[in-house]
mmCIF file of C-alpha atoms in Angstrom:
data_model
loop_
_atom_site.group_PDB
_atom_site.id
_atom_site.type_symbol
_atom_site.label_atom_id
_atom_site.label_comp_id
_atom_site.label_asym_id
_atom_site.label_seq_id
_atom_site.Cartn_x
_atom_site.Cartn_y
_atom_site.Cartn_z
ATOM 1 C CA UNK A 1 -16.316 -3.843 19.592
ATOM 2 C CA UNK A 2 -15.672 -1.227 16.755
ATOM 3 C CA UNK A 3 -12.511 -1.050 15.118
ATOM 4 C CA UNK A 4 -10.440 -0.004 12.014
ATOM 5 C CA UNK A 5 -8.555 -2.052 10.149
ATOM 6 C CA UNK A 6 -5.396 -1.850 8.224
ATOM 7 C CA UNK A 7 -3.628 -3.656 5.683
ATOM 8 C CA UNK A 8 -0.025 -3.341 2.868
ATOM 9 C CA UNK A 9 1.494 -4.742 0.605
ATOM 10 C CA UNK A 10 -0.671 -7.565 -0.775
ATOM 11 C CA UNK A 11 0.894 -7.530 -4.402
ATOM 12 C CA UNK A 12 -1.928 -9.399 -5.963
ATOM 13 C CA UNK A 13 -1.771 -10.520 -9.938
ATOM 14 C CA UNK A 14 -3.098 -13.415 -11.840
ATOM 15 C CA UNK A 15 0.175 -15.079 -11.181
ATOM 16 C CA UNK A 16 -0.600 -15.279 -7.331
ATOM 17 C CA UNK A 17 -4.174 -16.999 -7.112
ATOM 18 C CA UNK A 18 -3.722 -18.018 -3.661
ATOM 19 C CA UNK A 19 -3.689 -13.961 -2.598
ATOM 20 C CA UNK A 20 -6.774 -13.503 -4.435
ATOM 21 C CA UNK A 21 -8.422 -16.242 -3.016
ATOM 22 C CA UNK A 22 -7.140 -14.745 0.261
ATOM 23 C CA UNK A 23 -8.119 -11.139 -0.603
ATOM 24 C CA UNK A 24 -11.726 -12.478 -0.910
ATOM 25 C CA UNK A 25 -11.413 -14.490 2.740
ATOM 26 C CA UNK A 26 -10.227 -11.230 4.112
ATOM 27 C CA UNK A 27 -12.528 -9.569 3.144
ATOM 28 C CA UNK A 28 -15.711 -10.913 3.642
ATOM 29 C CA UNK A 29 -14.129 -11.477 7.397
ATOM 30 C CA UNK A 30 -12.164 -8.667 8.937
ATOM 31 C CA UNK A 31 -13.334 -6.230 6.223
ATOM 32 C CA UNK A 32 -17.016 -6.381 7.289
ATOM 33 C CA UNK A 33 -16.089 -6.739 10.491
ATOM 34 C CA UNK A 34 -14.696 -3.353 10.468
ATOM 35 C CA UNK A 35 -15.872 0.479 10.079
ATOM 36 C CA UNK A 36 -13.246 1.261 7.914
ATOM 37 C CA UNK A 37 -10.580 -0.490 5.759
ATOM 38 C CA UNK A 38 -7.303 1.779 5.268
ATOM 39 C CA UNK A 39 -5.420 -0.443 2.179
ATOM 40 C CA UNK A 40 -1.442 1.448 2.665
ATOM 41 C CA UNK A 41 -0.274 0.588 -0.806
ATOM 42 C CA UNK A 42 0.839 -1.941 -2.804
ATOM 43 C CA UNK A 43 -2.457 -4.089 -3.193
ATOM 44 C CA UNK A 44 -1.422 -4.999 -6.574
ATOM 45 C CA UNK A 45 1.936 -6.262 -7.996
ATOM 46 C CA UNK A 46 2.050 -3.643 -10.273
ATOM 47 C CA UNK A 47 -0.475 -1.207 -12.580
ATOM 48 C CA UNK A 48 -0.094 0.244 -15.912
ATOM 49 C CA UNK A 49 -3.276 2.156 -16.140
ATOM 50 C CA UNK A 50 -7.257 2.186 -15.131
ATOM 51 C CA UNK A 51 -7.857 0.593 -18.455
ATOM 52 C CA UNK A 52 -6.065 -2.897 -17.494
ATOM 53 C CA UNK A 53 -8.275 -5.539 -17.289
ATOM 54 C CA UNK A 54 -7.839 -8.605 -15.600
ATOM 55 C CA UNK A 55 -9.594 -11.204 -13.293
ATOM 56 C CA UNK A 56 -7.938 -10.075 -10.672
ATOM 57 C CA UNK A 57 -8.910 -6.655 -11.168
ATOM 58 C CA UNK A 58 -12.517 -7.241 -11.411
ATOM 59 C CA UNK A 59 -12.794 -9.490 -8.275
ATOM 60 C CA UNK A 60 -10.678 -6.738 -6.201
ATOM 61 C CA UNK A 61 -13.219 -3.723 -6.970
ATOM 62 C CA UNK A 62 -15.963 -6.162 -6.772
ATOM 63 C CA UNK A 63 -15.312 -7.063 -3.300
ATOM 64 C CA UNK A 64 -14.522 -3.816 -2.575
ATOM 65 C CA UNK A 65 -17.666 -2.438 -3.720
ATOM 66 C CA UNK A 66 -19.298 -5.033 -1.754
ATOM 67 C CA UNK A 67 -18.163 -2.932 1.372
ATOM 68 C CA UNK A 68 -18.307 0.497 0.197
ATOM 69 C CA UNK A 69 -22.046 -0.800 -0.639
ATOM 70 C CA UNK A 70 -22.249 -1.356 3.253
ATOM 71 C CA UNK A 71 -21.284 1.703 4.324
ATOM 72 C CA UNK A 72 -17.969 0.442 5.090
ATOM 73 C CA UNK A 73 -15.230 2.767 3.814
ATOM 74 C CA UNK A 74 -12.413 1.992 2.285
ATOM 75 C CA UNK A 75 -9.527 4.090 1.667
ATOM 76 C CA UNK A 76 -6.158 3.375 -0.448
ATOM 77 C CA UNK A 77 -3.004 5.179 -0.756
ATOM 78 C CA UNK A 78 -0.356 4.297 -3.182
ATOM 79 C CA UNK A 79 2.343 2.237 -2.902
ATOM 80 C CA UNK A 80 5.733 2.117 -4.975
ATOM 81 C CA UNK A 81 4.157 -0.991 -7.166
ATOM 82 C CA UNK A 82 0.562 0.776 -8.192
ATOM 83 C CA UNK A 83 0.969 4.473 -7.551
ATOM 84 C CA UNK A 84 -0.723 5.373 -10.871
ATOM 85 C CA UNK A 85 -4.300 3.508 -9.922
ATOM 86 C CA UNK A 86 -6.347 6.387 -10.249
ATOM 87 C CA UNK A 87 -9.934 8.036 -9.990
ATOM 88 C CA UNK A 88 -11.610 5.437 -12.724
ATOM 89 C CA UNK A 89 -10.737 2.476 -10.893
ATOM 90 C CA UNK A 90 -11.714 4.071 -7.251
ATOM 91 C CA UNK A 91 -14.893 5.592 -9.023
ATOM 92 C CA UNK A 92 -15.811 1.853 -9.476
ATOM 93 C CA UNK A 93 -15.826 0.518 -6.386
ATOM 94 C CA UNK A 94 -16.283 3.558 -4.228
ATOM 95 C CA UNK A 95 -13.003 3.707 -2.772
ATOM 96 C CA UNK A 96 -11.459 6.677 -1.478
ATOM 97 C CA UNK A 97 -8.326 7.924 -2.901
ATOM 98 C CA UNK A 98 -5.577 9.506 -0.001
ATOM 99 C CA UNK A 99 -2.518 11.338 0.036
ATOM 100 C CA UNK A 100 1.160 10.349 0.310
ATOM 101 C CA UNK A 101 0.658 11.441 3.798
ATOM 102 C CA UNK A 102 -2.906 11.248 5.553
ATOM 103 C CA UNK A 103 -3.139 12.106 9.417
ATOM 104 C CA UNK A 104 -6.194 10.094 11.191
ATOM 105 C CA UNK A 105 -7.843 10.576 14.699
ATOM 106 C CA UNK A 106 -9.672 7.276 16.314
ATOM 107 C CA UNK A 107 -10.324 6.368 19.649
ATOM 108 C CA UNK A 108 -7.949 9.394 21.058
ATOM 109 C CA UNK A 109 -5.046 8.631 19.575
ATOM 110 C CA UNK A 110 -3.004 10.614 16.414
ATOM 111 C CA UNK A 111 -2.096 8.875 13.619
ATOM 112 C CA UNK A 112 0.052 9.381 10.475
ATOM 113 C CA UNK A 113 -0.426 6.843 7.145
ATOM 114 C CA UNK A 114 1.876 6.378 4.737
ATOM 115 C CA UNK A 115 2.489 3.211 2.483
ATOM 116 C CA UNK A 116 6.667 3.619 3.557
ATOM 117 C CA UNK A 117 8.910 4.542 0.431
ATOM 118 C CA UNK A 118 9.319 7.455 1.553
ATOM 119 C CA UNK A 119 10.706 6.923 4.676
ATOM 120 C CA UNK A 120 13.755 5.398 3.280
ATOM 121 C CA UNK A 121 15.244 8.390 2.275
ATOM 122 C CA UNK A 122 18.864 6.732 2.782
ATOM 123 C CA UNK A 123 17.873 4.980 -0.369
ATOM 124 C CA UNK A 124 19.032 7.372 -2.657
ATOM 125 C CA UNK A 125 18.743 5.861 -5.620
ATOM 126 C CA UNK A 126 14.987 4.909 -4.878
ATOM 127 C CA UNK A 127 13.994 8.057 -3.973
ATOM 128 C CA UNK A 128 15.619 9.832 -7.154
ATOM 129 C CA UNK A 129 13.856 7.028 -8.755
ATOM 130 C CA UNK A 130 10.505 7.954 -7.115
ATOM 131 C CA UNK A 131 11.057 11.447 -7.893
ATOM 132 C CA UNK A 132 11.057 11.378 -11.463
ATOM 133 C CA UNK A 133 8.562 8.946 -11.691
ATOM 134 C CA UNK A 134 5.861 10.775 -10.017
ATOM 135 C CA UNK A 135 6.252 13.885 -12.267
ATOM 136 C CA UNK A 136 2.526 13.978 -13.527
ATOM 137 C CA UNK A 137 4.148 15.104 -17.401
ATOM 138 C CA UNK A 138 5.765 11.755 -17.369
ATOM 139 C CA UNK A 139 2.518 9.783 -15.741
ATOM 140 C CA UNK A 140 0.947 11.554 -18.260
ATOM 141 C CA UNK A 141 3.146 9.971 -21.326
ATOM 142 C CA UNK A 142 3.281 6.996 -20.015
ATOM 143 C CA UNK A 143 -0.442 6.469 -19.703
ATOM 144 C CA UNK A 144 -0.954 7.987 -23.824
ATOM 145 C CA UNK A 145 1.139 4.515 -24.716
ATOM 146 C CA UNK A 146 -0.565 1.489 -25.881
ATOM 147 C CA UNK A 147 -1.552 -0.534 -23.031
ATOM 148 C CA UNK A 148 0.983 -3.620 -24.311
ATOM 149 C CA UNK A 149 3.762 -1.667 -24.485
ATOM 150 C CA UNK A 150 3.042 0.034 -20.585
ATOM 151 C CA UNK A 151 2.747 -3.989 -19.532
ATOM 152 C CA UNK A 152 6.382 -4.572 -21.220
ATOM 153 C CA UNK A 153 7.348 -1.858 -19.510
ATOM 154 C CA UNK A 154 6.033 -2.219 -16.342
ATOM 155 C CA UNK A 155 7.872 -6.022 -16.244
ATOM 156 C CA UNK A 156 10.694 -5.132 -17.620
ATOM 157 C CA UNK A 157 11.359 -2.419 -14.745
ATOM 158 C CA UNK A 158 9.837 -5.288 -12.086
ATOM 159 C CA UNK A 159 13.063 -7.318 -12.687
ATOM 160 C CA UNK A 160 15.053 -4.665 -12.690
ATOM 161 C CA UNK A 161 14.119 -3.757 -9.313
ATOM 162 C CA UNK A 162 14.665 -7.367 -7.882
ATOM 163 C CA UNK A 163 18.001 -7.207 -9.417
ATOM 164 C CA UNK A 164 18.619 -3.737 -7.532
ATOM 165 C CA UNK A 165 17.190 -4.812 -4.238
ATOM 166 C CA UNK A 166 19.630 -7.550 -4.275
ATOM 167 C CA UNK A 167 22.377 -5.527 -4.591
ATOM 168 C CA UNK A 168 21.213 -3.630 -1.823
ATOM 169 C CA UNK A 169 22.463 -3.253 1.614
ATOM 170 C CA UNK A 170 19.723 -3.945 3.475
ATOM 171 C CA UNK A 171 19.580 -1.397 6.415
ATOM 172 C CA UNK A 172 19.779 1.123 3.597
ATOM 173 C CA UNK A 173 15.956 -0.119 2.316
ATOM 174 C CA UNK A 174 15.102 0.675 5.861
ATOM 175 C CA UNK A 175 13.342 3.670 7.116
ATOM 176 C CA UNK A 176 15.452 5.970 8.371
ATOM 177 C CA UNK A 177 14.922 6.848 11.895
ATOM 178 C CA UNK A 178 15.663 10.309 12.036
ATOM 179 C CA UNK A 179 12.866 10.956 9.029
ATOM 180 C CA UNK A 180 10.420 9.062 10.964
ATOM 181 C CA UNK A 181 10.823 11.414 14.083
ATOM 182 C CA UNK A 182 10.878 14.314 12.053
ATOM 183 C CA UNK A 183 7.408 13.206 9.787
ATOM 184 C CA UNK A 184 5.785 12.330 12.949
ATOM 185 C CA UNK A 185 6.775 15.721 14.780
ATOM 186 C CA UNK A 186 5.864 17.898 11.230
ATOM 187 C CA UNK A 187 2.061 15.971 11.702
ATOM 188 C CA UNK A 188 1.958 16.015 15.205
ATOM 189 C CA UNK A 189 1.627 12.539 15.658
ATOM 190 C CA UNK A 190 1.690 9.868 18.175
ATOM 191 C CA UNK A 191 1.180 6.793 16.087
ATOM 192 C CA UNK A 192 2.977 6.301 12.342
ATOM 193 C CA UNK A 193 1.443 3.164 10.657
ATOM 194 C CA UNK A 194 3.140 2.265 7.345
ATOM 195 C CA UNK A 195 3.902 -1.036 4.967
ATOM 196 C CA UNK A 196 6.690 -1.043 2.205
ATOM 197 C CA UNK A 197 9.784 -2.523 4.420
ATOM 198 C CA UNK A 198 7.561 -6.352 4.927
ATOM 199 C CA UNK A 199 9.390 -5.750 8.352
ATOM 200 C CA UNK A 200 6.149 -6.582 10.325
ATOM 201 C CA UNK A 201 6.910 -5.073 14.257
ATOM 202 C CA UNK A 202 5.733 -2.554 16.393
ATOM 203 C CA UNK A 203 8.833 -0.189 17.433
ATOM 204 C CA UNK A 204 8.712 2.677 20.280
ATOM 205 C CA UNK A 205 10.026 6.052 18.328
ATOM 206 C CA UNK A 206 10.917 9.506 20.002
ATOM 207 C CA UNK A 207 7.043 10.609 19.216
ATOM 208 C CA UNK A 208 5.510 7.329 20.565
ATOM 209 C CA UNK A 209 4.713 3.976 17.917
ATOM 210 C CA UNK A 210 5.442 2.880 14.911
ATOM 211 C CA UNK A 211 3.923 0.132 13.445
ATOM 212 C CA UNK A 212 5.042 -1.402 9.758
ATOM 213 C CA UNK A 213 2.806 -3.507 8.346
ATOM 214 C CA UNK A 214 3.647 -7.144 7.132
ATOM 215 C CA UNK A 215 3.329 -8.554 3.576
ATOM 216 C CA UNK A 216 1.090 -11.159 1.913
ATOM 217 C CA UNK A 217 2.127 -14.530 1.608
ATOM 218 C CA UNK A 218 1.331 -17.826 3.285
ATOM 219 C CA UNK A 219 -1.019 -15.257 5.588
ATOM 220 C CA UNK A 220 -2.534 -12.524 5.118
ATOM 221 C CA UNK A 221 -1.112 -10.167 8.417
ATOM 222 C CA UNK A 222 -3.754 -6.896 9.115
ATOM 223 C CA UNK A 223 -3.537 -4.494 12.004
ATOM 224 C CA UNK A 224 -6.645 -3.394 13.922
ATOM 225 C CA UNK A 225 -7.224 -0.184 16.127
ATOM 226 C CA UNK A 226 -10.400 -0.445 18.307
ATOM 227 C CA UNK A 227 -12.705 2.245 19.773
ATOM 228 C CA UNK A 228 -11.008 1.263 23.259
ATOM 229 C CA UNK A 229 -7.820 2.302 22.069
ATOM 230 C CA UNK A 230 -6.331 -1.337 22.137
ATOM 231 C CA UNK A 231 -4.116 -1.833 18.788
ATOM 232 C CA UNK A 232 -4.083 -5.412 17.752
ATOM 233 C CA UNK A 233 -2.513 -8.147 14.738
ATOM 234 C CA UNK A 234 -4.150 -10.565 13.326
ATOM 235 C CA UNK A 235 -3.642 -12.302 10.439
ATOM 236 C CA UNK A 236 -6.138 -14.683 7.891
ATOM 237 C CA UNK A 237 -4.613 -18.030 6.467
ATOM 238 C CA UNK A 238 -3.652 -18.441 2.648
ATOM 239 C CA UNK A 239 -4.289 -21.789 1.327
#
């Protein structure tokens, strides 16, 4: 039975080698096993720039390239940890690069991608946050720096985060429902299928489902759609 597959928030580094052995696992599994692998942000912990180099790095494009070599495509878009990966790093493995916002159409049904951050818009501070950081002069400058001083950089705001989140309310790092009708009535949408939250569930909205993708850890959770129509979870084992 055909099917696409989708996956979030797998936050891979060097410090997490049971994910990468997992990544691999998933891979050469559900990966093959499907026509298309949609990757909704987040795949690494964090990136400074196409010039990093790390194991981790090279096995992720290699088994990536192993399905793109296939004919299986495989599409990323960026999540709040790795939105500057960019064209050299996709160039290398053949994956396909998407928009904040990318509207599908399998097996009848409408659906609207997104890796999540920006459906917490009652996280103010975030989303000023995001704001600034995605203005391309700033990418820009940050990406002329040495690459050790982008790494101390790139940990130093990592903590600062955690130390944020945790003063958080949490219904505020939410989505917020009203932006999720709204998104999915401005695509014309049935189906919204996002990560960012690691609230794994399937909710009934105003404009029909929304799935949220779970996070790595102990498993690896993925979300199928197949050419019957039939969505479905699944998940692969970390060890």
């Amino acid at each position: 039975m055909a099917h696409i597959t989708f996956i979030a928030d797998l936050h891979l580094s060097d410090e997490r080698p049971h994910l990468s052995d997992c990544f691999v696992r998933f891979m050469r599994t559900q990966g093959r096993a499907s026509q298309a692998l949609y990757i909704l942000g987040d795949l690494f912990e964090f990136w400074v720039g196409d010039d990093e180099q790390s194991s981790v790095i090279s096995l992720v494009q290699a088994e990536i390239r192993a399905l793109t070599e296939q004919g299986i495509a495989v599409y990323f878009q960026h999540g709040n940890r790795d939105f500057l990966l960019g064209r050299q790093f996709a160039q290398k493995c053949g994956l396909t690069l998407l928009p904040s916002y990318h509207r599908i159409h399998y097996a009848g049904q409408a659906i609207l991608l997104c890796h999540g951050d920006t459906l917490c818009m009652d996280d103010t501070s975030y989303q000023r946050f995001r704001r600034i950081v995605h203005q391309p002069w700033l990418q820009a400058l940050f990406l002329a720096l040495p690459l050790r001083w982008r790494l101390k950089i790139a940990n130093h705001m990592r903590r600062d985060s955690q130390r944020q989140k945790g003063q958080k309310p949490a219904d505020i790092m939410d989505v917020a429902p009203h932006f999720v009708d709204h998104i999915m009535a401005h695509y014309n949408v049935s189906v919204l299928v996002h990560g960012h939250t690691h609230r794994q569930a399937q909710h009934s909205v105003l404009h029909g489902q929304r799935f949220v993708l779970g996070d790595w850890r102990t498993t690896a959770p993925y979300l199928t759609l197949c050419d019957t129509g039939q969505w479905q979870v699944g998940e692969v084992t970390c060890e």
